[in-house]
Structure formats: structure tokens, C-alpha cells
Coordinates of C-alpha atoms and ligand atoms in Angstrom, one line a residue:
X1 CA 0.0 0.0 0.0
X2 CA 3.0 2.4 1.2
X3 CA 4.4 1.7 -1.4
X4 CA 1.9 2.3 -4.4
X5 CA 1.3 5.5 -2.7
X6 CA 4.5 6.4 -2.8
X7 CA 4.3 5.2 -7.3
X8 CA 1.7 7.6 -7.5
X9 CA 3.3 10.3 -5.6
X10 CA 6.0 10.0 -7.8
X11 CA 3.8 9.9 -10.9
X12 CA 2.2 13.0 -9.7
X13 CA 5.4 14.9 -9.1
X14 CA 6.8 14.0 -12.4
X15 CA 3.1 15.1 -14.1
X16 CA 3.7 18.6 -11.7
X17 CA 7.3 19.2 -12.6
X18 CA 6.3 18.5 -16.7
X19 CA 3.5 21.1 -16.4
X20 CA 5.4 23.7 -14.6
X21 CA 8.1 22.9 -17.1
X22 CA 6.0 23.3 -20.2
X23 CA 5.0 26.2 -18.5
X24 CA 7.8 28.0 -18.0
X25 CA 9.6 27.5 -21.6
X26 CA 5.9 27.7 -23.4
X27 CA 6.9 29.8 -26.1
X28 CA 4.0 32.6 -26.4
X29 CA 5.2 32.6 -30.1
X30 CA 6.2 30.3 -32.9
X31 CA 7.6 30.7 -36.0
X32 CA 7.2 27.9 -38.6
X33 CA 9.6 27.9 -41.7
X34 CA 8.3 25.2 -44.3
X35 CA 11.8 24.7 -46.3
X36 CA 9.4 22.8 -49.4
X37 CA 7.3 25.8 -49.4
X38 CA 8.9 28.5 -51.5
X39 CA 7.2 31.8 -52.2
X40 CA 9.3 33.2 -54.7
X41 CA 13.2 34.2 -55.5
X42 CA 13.8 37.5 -53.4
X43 CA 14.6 40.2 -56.1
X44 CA 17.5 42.3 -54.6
X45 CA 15.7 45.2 -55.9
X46 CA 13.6 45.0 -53.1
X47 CA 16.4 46.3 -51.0
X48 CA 16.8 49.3 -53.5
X49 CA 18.0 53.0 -52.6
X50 CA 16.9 56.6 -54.0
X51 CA 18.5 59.1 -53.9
X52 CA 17.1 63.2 -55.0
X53 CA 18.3 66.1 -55.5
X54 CA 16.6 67.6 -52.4
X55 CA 18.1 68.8 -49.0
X56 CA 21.5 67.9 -48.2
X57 CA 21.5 64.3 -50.1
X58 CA 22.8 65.2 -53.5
X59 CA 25.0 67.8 -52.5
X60 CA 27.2 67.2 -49.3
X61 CA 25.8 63.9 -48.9
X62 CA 27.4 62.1 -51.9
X63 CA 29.0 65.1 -54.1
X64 CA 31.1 67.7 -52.7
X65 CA 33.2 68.6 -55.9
X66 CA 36.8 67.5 -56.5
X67 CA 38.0 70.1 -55.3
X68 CA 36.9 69.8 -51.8
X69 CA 38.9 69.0 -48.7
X70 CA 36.5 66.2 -47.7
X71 CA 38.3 62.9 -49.1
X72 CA 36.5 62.2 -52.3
X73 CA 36.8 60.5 -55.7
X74 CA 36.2 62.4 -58.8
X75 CA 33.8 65.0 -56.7
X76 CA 32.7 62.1 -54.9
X77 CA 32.6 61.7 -50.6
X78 CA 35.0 58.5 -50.4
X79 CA 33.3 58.0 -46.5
X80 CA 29.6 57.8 -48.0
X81 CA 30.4 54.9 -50.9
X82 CA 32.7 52.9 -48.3
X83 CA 29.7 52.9 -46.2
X84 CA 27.4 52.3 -48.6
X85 CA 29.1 49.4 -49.9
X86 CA 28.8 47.5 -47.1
X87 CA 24.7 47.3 -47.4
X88 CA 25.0 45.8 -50.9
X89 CA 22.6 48.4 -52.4
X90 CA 21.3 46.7 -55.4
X91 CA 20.5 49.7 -57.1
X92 CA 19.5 53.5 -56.4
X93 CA 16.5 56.2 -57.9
X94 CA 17.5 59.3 -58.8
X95 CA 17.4 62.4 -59.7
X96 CA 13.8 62.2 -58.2
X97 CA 11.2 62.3 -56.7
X98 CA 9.3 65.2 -57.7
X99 CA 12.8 66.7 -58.9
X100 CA 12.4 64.4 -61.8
X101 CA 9.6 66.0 -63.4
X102 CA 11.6 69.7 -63.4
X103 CA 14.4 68.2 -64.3
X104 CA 16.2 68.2 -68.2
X105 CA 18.9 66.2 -68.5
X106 CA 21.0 68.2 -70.7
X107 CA 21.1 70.7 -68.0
X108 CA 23.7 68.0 -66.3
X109 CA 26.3 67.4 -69.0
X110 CA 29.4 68.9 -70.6
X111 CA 32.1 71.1 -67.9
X112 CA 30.7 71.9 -64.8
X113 CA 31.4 75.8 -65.3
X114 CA 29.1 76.0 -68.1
X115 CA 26.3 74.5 -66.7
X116 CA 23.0 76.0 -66.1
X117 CA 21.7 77.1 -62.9
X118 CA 18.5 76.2 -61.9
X119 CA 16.1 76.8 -59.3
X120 CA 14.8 73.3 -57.4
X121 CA 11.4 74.5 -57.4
X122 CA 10.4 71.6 -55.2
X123 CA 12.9 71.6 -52.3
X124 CA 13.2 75.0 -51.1
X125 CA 13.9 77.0 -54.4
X126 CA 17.4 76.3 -54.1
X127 CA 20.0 77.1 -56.7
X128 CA 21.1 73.9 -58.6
X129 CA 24.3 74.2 -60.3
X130 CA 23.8 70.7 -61.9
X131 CA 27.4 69.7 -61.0
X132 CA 26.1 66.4 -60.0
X133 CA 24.8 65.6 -63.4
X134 CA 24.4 62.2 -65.7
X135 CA 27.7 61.6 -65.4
X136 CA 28.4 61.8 -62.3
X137 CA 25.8 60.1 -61.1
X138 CA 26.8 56.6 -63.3
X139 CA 30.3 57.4 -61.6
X140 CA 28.8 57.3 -58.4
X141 CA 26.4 53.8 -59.3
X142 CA 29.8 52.4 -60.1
X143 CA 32.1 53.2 -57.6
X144 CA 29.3 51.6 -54.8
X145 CA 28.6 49.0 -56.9
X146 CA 25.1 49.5 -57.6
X147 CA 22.5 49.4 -60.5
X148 CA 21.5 52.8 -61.9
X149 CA 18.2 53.7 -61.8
X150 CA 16.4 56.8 -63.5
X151 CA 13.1 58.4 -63.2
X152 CA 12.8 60.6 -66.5
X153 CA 11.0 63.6 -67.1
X154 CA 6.6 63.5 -68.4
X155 CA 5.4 66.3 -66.5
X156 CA 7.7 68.5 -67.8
X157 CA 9.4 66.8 -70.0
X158 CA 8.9 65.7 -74.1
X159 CA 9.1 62.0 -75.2
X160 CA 12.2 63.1 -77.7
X161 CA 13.7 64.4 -74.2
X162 CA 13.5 60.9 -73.0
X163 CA 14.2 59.1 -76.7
X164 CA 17.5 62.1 -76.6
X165 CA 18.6 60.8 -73.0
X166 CA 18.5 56.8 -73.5
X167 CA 20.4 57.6 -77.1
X168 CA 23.1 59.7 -74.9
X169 CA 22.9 56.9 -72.4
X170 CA 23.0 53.5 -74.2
X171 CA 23.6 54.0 -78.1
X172 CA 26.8 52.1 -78.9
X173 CA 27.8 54.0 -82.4
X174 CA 28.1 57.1 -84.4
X175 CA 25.4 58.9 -83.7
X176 CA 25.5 63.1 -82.3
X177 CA 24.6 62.4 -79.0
X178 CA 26.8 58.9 -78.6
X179 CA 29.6 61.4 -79.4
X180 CA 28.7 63.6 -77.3
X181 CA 28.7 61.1 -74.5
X182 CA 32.2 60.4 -75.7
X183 CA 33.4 64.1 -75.5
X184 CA 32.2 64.3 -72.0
X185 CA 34.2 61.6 -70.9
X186 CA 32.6 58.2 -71.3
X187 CA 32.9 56.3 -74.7
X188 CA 31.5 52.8 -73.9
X189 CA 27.4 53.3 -73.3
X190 CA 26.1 53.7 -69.8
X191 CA 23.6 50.4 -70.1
X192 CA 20.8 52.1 -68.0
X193 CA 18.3 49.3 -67.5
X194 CA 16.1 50.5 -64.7
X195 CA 13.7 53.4 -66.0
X196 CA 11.1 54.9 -64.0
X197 CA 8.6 57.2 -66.9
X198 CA 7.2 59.8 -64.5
X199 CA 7.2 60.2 -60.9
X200 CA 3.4 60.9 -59.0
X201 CA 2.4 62.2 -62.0
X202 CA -1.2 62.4 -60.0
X203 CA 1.0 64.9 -57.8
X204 CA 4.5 67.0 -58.5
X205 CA 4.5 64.9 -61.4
X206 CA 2.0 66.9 -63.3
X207 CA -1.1 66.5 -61.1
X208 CA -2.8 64.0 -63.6
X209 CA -5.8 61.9 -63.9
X210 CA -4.7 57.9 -63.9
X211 CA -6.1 58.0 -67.7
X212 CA -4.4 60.5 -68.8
X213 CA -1.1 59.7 -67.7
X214 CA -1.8 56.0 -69.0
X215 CA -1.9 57.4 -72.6
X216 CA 1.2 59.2 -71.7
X217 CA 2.9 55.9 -70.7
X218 CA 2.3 54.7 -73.9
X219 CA 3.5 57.2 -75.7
X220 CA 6.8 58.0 -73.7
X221 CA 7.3 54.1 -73.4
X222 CA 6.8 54.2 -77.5
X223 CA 10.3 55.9 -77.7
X224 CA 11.8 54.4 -74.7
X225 CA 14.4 52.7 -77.8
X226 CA 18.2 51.6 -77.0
X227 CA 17.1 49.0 -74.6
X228 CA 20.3 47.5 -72.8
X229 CA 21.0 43.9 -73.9
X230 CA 18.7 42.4 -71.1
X231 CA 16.0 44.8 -71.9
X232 CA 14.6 47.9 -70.3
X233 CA 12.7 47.6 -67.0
X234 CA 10.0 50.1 -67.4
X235 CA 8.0 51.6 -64.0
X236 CA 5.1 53.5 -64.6
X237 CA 3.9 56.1 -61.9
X238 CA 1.5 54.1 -59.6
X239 CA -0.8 55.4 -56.4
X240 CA 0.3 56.8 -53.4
X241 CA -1.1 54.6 -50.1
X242 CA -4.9 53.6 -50.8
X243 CA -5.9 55.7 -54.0
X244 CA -7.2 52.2 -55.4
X245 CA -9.0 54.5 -58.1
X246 CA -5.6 55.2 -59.6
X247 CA -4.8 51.5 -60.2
X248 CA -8.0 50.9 -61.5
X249 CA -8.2 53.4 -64.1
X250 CA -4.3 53.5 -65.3
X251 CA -5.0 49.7 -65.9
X252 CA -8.5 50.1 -67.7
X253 CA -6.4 52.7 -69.9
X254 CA -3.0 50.9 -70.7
X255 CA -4.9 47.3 -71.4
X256 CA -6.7 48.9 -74.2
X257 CA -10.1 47.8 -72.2
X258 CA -10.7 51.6 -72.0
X259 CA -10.7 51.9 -76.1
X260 CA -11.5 48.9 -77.5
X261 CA -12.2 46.1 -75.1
X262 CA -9.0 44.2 -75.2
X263 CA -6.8 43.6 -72.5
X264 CA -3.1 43.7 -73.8
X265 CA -0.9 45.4 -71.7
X266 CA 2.7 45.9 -73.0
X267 CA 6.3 47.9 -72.4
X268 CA 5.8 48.0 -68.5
X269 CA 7.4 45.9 -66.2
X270 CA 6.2 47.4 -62.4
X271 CA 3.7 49.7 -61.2
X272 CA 4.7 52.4 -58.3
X273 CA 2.7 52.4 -55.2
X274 CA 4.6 55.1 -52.6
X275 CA 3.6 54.2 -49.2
X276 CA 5.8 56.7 -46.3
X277 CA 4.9 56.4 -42.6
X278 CA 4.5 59.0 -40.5
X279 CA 2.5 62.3 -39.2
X280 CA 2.9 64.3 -36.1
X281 CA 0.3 61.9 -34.4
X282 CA 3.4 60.1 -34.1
X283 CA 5.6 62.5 -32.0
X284 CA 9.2 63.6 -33.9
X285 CA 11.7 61.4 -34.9
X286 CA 13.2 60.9 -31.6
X287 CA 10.6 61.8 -28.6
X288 CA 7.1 59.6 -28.8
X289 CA 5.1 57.7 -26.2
X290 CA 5.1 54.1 -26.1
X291 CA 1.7 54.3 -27.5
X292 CA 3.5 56.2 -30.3
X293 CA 5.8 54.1 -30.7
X294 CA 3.6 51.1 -31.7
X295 CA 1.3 53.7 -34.0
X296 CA 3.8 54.4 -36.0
X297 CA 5.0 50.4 -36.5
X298 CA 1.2 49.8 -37.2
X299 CA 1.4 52.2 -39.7
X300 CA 4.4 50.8 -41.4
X301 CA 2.9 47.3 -41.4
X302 CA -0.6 48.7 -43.2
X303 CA 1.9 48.1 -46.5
X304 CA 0.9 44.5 -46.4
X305 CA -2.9 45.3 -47.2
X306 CA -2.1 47.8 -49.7
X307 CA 0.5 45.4 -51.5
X308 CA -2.8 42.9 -51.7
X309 CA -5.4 44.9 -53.0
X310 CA -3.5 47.2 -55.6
X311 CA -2.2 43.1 -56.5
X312 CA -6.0 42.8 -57.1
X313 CA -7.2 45.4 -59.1
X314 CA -3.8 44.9 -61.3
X315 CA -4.7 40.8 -61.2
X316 CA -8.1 41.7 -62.7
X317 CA -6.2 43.4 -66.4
X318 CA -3.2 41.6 -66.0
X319 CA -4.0 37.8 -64.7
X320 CA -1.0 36.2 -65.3
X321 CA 0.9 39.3 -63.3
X322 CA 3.3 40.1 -66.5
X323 CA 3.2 43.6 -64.2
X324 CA 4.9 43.2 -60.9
X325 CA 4.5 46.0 -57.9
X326 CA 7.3 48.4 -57.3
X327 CA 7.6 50.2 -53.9
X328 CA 9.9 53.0 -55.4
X329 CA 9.4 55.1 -52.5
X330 CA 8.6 54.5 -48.8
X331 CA 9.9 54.8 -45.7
X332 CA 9.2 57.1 -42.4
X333 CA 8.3 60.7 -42.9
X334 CA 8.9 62.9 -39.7
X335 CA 8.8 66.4 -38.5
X336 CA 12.2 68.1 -39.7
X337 CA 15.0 68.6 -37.3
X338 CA 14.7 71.5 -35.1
X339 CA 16.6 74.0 -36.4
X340 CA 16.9 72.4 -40.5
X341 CA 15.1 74.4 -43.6
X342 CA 11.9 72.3 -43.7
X343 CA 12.0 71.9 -47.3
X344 CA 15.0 69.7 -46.7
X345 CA 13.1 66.8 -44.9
X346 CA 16.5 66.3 -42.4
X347 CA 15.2 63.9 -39.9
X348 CA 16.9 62.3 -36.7
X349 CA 16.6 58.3 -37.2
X350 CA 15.9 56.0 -33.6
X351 CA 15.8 52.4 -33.1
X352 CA 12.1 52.8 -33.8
X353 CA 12.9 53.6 -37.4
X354 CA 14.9 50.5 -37.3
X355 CA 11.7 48.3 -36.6
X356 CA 9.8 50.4 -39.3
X357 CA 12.5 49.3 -41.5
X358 CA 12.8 45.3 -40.5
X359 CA 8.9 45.0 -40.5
X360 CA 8.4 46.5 -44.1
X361 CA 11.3 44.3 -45.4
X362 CA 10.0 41.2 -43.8
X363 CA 7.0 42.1 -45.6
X364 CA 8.5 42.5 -49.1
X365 CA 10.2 39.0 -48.1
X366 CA 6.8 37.2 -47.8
X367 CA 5.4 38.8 -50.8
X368 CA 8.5 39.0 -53.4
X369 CA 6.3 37.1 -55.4
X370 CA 4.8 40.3 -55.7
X371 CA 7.4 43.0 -55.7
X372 CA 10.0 43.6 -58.1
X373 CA 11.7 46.7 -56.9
X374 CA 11.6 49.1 -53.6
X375 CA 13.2 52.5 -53.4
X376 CA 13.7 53.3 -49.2
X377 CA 13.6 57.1 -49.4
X378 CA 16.4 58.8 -48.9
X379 CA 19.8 57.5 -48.9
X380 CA 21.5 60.1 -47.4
X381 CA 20.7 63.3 -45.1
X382 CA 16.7 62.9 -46.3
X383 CA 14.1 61.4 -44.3
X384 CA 14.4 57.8 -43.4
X385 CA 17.9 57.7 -44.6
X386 CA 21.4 55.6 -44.3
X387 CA 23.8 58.2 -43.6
X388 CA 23.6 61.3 -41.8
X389 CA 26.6 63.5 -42.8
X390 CA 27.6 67.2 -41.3
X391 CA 30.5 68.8 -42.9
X392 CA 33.2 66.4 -43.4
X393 CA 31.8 63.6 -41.1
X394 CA 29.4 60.4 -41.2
X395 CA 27.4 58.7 -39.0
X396 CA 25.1 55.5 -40.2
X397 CA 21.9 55.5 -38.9
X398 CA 20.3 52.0 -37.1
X399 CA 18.2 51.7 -40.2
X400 CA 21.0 51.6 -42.6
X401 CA 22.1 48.5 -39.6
X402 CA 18.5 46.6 -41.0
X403 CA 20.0 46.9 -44.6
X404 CA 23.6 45.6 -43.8
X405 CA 21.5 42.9 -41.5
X406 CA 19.2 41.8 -43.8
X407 CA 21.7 41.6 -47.3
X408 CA 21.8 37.9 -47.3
X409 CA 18.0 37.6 -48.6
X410 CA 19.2 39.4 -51.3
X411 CA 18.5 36.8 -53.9
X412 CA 17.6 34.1 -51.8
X413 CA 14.3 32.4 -51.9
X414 CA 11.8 33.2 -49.5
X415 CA 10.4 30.5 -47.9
X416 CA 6.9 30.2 -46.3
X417 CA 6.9 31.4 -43.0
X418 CA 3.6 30.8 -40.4
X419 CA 3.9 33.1 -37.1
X420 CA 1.4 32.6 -34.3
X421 CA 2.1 35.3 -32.0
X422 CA 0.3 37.5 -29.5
X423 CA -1.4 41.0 -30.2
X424 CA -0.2 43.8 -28.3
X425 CA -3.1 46.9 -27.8
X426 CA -2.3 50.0 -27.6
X427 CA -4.3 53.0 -28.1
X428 CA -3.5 54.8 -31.3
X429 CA -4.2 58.4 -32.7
X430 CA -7.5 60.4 -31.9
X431 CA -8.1 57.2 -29.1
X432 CA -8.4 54.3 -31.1
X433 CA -7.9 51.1 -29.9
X434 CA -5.7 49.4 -31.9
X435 CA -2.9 45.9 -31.9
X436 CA -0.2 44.9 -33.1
X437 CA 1.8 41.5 -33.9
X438 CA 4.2 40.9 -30.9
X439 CA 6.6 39.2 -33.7
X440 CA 7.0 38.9 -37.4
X441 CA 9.2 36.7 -39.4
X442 CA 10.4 36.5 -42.8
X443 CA 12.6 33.7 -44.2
X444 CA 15.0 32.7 -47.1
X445 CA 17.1 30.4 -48.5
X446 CA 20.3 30.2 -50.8
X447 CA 22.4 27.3 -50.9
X448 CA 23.4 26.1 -47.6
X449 CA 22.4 29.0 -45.6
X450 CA 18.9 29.9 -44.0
X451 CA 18.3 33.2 -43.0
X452 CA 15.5 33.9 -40.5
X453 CA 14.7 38.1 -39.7
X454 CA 12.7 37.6 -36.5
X455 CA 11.2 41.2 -35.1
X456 CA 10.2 41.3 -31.5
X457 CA 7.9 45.4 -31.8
X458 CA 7.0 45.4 -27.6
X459 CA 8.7 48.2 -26.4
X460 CA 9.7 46.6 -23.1
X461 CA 9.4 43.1 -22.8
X462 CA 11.2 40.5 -24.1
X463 CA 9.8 37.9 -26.8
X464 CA 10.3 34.0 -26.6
X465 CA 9.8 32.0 -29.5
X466 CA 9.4 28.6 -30.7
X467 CA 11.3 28.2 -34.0
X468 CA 10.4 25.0 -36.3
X469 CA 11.6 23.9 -39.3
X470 CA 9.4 21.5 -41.5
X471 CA 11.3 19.4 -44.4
X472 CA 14.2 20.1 -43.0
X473 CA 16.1 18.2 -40.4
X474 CA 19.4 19.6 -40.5
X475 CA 19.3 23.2 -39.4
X476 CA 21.8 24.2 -37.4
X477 CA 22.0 27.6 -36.2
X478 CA 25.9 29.2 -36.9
X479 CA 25.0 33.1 -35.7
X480 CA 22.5 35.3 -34.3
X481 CA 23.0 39.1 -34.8
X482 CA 20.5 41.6 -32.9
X483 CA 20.0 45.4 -33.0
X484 CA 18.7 46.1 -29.6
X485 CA 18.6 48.8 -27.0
X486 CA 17.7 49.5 -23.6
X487 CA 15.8 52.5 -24.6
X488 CA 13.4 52.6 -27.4
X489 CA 14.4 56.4 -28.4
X490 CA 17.8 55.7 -28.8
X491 CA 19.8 56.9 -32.0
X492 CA 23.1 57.5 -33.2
X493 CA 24.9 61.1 -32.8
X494 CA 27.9 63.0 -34.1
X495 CA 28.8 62.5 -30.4
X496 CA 28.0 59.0 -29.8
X497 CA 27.5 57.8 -33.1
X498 CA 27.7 53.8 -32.0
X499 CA 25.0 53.6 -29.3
X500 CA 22.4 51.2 -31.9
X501 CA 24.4 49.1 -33.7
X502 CA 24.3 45.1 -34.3
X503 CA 25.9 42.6 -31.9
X504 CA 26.4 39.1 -31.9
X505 CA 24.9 36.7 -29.6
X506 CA 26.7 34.3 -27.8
X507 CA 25.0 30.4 -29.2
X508 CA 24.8 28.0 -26.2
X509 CA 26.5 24.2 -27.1
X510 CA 23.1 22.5 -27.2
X511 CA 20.4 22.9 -29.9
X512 CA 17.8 25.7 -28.6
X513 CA 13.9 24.7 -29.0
X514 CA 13.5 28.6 -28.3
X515 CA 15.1 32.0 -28.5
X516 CA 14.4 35.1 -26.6
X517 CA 14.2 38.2 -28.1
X518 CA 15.4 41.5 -26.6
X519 CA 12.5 43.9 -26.3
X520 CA 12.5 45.9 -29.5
X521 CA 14.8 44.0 -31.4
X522 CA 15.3 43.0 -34.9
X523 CA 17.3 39.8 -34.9
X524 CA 19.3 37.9 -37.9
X525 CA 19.5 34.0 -37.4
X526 CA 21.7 32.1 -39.6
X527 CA 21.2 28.9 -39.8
X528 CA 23.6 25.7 -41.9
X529 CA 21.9 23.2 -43.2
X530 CA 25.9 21.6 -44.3
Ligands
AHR1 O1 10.9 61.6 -51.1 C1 10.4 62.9 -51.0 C2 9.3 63.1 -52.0 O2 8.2 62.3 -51.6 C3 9.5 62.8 -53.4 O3 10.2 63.8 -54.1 C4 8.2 62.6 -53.9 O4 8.1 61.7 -55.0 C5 7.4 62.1 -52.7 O5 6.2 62.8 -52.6

């Protein structure tokens, strides 16, 4: 009898300390990679640059003129493309924006002393010497490493403008303007492949209805000749945010449906949706509430309904989506720095920025089947930008730290990735209630290596979770990296221009069933499958 009791005592005990075990490492969150379950090959597009002619990003930021103290190659701040490098930009916008629409690319050739000066009608009627020109800009594309990407003139501009530019740009032969090229210094053609026609054109860009610019498309596109040998990569002007009525109608327009019924849609490659977060519901770029602070990442993560339903509407013209989605400008959007020209957009950039950043790129991960191409806006000096630069200094911001981080999905393929996770409720602008996801995940694959982006967005608590592979047996994790920070304000200065920056994370000698995640974190997790 004693000694029954004494079985089921110990059958009880072990049933207690299972419980209380299961308990105490139940994961609130798991993350589920299916390694059979491929969405689609990453384009490294996605993790695209632009860069305008606006503020202090053009000038000072990348060109300060050969003749400047400031080390530089050819006009060109040496600090800025070193940095640069290191995030692998896959290729960068320019001149604009709603520059791009002013701007006449002739205006940017030949010596720099002759050039015309212009006024930058859009940023704070500037002078614009066009010293940073054509030239200069492939110069700059090549010594980072990165594909050049140009948005060309429709408000403003002429389709011979355009036909003129690509001629100047890509004609191998004996033609006036292929000379010309020549003379100014560069005999073998430039090979632009990425071209944007028009920028908002339902804005800056020549405040358009969606039809109207659709028959412009077609014609601009019409002399869009001296395609590189892979062929041009055309982006037409899309919506900004939820103007759904813009899809529709440039879509009913460019399929012909419009004219004649038929629904052949040719010479495009993307559409441009622009999506920035922000408003000063948000507080500025460095002071907001917690509340705040979780608004504005529910903000950024409302890019996931608008990539589905523009997806829709273009689905309905363009079934076999020939027409991918291009995000060629996004990003957050605060109030200027005290004490900047507001016309400059200058903005201070804080580990919530950071979160904005990793949250919209896991997004673009788990729908690259989707996106072709995404712009972050700006590089440098502008908005949510890379590099902050004053005089002859640097400093990289924590976002450009997501964009080093995150490189190796560059090309990889994104596999499908299930997250159950908790909501956390906060009360949003004009007293909403409102939730977010306590984690998000993206996941991808090239070769050997698995990288999982894992985002923990509470402000204060940490986030453990379950991570399962399926199909795969053989994952072993090799690193984690994580950007976190005690505070969730915290941003690089002049002063202190290391306080959010990546570490590594020490790996214990046994397999982990879970990891925690630091409270505001965005985490890297390499894993080997060798
Ligand atoms: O990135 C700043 C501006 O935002 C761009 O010039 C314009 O296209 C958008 O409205």
C-alpha cells in the first residue's frame, strides 16, 4: 500500500514538474519555416536605394566637388560609398522624386562651369548648379557598386527628351549624341536598364488623372528605344497609399479595355505604389510615447494590405501578373530637425525607425512574389535615410544596420513562414484602440544557408519563441546578430554615433527549442543546413 502511494506520488510529481516545465519555456510565439514551401526568388531590388536632388542628399551627402577637402573620388565623398558598400545596395533612384519632373537632362552634361543654374522648385527654391549631373551620377552607381536607376521627365518633360537621354545613355555608335557622350568623358554606353517614366504624375509629377497619364505611358514608353542587352525595366507612376481608383483606371487605360475592349498590356514591367509612414500623431523622430511608438509600427505594417489589393485590381487586367508591384518610395516621414530648412526633410533616425525598416522588409520577403523593386527614401541626409553627414563627417543610422543585416536575402528564396504570436493593444491616434503582432518573421534560402529576420515590436518586454523547421532536419544555427537597445528612443549622434548598432549573440553548445528576443529587437538568425 505504502508503497503504491508512494508510485503515485512519484507519478504525480513528475506530471507537476512537466506542467510547470512546459509552462515555464511555453513559447507565447512560434515561427514555422516550411523549407518545401517557396514563395518566390527574393529580387535584390527590393532592398533598392533613391536618392534626390533635395536637401542635403545630393549635394554634401554624396557630391562635394573634387575640389573639396572632404576625401572624395572624382567629386565624390570616399566615406559615404565605403559605407554604402557595405549594405550591398542593389540599385538607387534618382534624380527624383518630384525633382524628376523639373528636371532636363542636358542641364547635367558637358564642364561643370558651363552648366545652367536652376532653381529646385520643389525643395526649397534652391540654386542647382547641376554639378552632379548624368555623369556623375553613373560614376557614383559604379564606384558603390550598384544598379542605376532613372526616373525621366513627363510632366515637364517631351518623349524626344527621353528618346534624346536613352540615345546619350545606351547607343553604342556614331550617332551626335553617342559622341557627345564620348566628349564628355565616357565612350563605352552607360547600359541604364532600370527606368522609371514619371514620378506621382497624380501629384508634382504633373497633377494628372490615372487616364491621362496612361496614354502618356504609352507614348513616352513608344520611344523608350536603346534598350540594354537584357531589356529595359520600365515603371510606370502608380498610387500613393490607398488611392485604389488610380490603379484601376491607369489599368482600364493601358490594357486597351478603355478603347476597345482588349486587354493587352505591354512595355511595362512594375507599377509604383509610394507608401511613407509618418505624421505628427506620431511625435518627432526621436521623442514619442510608447503608444507612439507602436502607432507608427502599425502604420508601417498597413503596407501588407495595400501590396494585396492594388495586386487585385492589377490581377483583374493583367491575370498572369506580366506587371509586378514596385515600392519605389517608402519609408518614415517625420517632422524636420529642429533647427533644419523644412523643405529639406532632415530627420533624426531611432531604433524605432529600425523596426519600421525590418517589419516592411520582412513584408517584401513574404510577398517577393509580388514586388519587383523598392526605393527606401532617402539615402543620405533625407528622411528615413542611411547616412547622416555634417561637414566632413558620417554617421550611419540604425536603419542603414537593418540593410547591412538583412543583405543575405538578397537573392535568396523566400520560404513560407507561419507566425502565431500575440497582439499587443495600444491605443492609437484620436483614441483608437488598436494591436499589433508581438513578432514577425520573414525567411529565405540560398544554398546552404537559412536566414530567418525575426522582429520582436514590444517596447519593453522581451519575446520568446518557438522556432520550427518543416522538411528540413538539418538546421543548425551558426549566428545570431540583434540590433537592440535599452531605450526605445535611442539613435546615433555626431557625439555617440555607436549607441544602436548590431551585436552578436553568444550560441549555447546544445540545440535551442527557443530564443528570446530583446524587447525591441530586430534579430538575424543564420542557420547551416551543411
Ligand atoms: O521623397 C520625398 C518626396 O516624396 C519625393 O520627391 C516625392 O516623389 C514624394 O512625394
Amino acid at each position: 500500500m505504502a508503497h503504491q502511494t508512494s508510485n503515485r506520488l512519484t507519478v504525480l510529481c513528475v506530471m507537476l514538474t512537466m506542467s510547470l516545465t512546459s509552462l515555464c519555456f511555453a513559447a507565447a510565439n512560434t515561427v514555422t519555416v516550411n523549407a518545401d514551401k517557396k514563395i518566390a526568388t527574393i529580387n535584390p531590388n527590393i532592398y533598392g536605394h533613391f536618392a534626390e536632388h533635395l536637401g542635403g542628399c545630393i549635394y554634401e551627402g554624396i557630391w562635394v566637388g573634387p575640389d573639396s577637402d572632404i576625401p572624395n573620388v572624382r567629386g565624390i565623398r570616399k566615406d559615404v560609398v565605403q559605407a554604402l558598400k557595405k549594405i550591398k545596395p542593389p540599385v538607387i533612384r534618382w534624380p527624383g522624386g518630384c525633382f524628376a519632373d523639373s528636371y532636363h537632362w542636358r542641364d547635367g552634361i558637358g564642364p561643370c562651369d558651363q552648366r545652367p543654374k536652376t532653381v529646385n522648385v520643389h525643395w526649397g527654391r534652391v540654386i542647382e548648379n547641376n554639378h552632379f549631373g548624368t555623369h556623375e551620377f553613373f560614376d557614383f552607381c559604379e564606384q558603390v557598386g550598384t544598379a542605376p536607376m532613372i526616373a525621366a521627365n513627363v510632366g515637364s518633360g517631351t518623349p524626344q527628351e527621353l528618346k534624346d537621354w536613352l540615345e546619350y545613355l545606351n547607343f553604342n555608335g556614331d550617332s551626335t549624341l553617342a559622341n557627345l557622350r564620348a566628349q564628355n568623358g565616357h565612350p563605352e554606353p552607360f547600359n541604364l536598364r532600370y527606368l522609371c517614366i514619371g514620378n506621382e504624375n497624380w501629384g508634382c509629377g504633373g497633377s494628372m488623372d490615372p487616364s491621362q497619364y496612361a496614354r502618356l505611358y504609352r507614348l513616352f514608353s513608344e520611344y523608350c528605344h536603346f534598350p540594354p542587352k537584357e531589356g529595359f525595366y520600365r515603371i510606370a507612376s502608380g498610387p500613393s497609399d490607398d488611392n485604389y481608383t488610380w490603379t484601376k483606371d491607369f489599368f482600364e487605360e493601358i490594357s486597351g479595355r478603355r478603347a476597345n475592349g482588349r486587354n493587352r498590356i505591354g512595355r511595362i514591367e512594375a507599377f509604383d505604389m509610394h507608401y511613407y509612414t509618418g505624421a505628427k500623431s506620431y511625435g518627432t523622430a526621436t521623442e514619442y510615447t510608447t503608444d507612439q511608438f507602436y502607432g507608427l509600427l502599425a502604420k508601417c505594417m498597413h503596407v501588407e494590405e495595400l501590396i494585396d489589393k492594388h495586386w487585385q485590381i492589377m490581377a483583374e487586367y493583367d491575370p498572369g501578373h506580366s506587371v509586378k508591384l514596385g515600392v519605389c518610395e517608402w519609408g518614415t516621414w517625420h517632422q524636420a530637425m529642429p533647427g533644419t530648412n523644412r523643405k529639406f526633410l532632415r530627420q533624426q533616425n531611432a531604433v524605432r525607425d529600425a523596426l519600421v525598416a525590418a517589419l516592411t522588409l520582412n513584408i517584401f520577403n513574404q510577398n517577393c512574389d509580388k514586388i519587383g523593386m523598392a526605393n527606401i527614401a532617402q539615402t543620405i541626409n533625407v528622411l528615413q535615410c542611411m547616412i547622416l553627414t555634417k561637414g566632413p563627417r558620417m554617421i550611419t543610422t540604425p536603419t542603414y544596420h537593418v540593410f547591412e543585416m538583412y543583405a543575405p536575402h538578397q537573392g535568396a528564396d523566400a520560404l513560407q513562414c507561419d507566425v502565431t504570436t500575440s497582439q499587443i493593444h495600444f491605443t492609437d491616434r484620436n483614441n483608437t484602440q488598436n494591436t499589433i503582432p508581438n513578432v514577425t518573421a520573414s525567411c529565405s534560402r540560398k544554398a546552404d544557408t537559412i536566414t530567418l529576420s525575426l522582429v520582436n515590436t514590444h517596447a519593453s518586454k522581451e519575446a520568446v519563441v518557438a522556432i520550427n523547421f518543416q522538411n528540413l532536419e538539418n538546421a543548425r544555427l551558426k549566428s545570431w546578430r540583434t540590433l537592440a537597445t535599452a531605450d526605445i528612443h535611442a539613435h546615433n549622434t555626431f557625439q555617440n554615433p555607436n549607441a544602436v548598432k548590431p551585436t552578436a549573440v553568444a550560441l549555447p553548445a546544445s540545440p535551442m527549442p527557443t530564443v528570446t528576443l530583446p524587447p525591441a529587437s530586430v534579430n538575424i538568425l543564420t542557420y547551416t543546413t551543411k
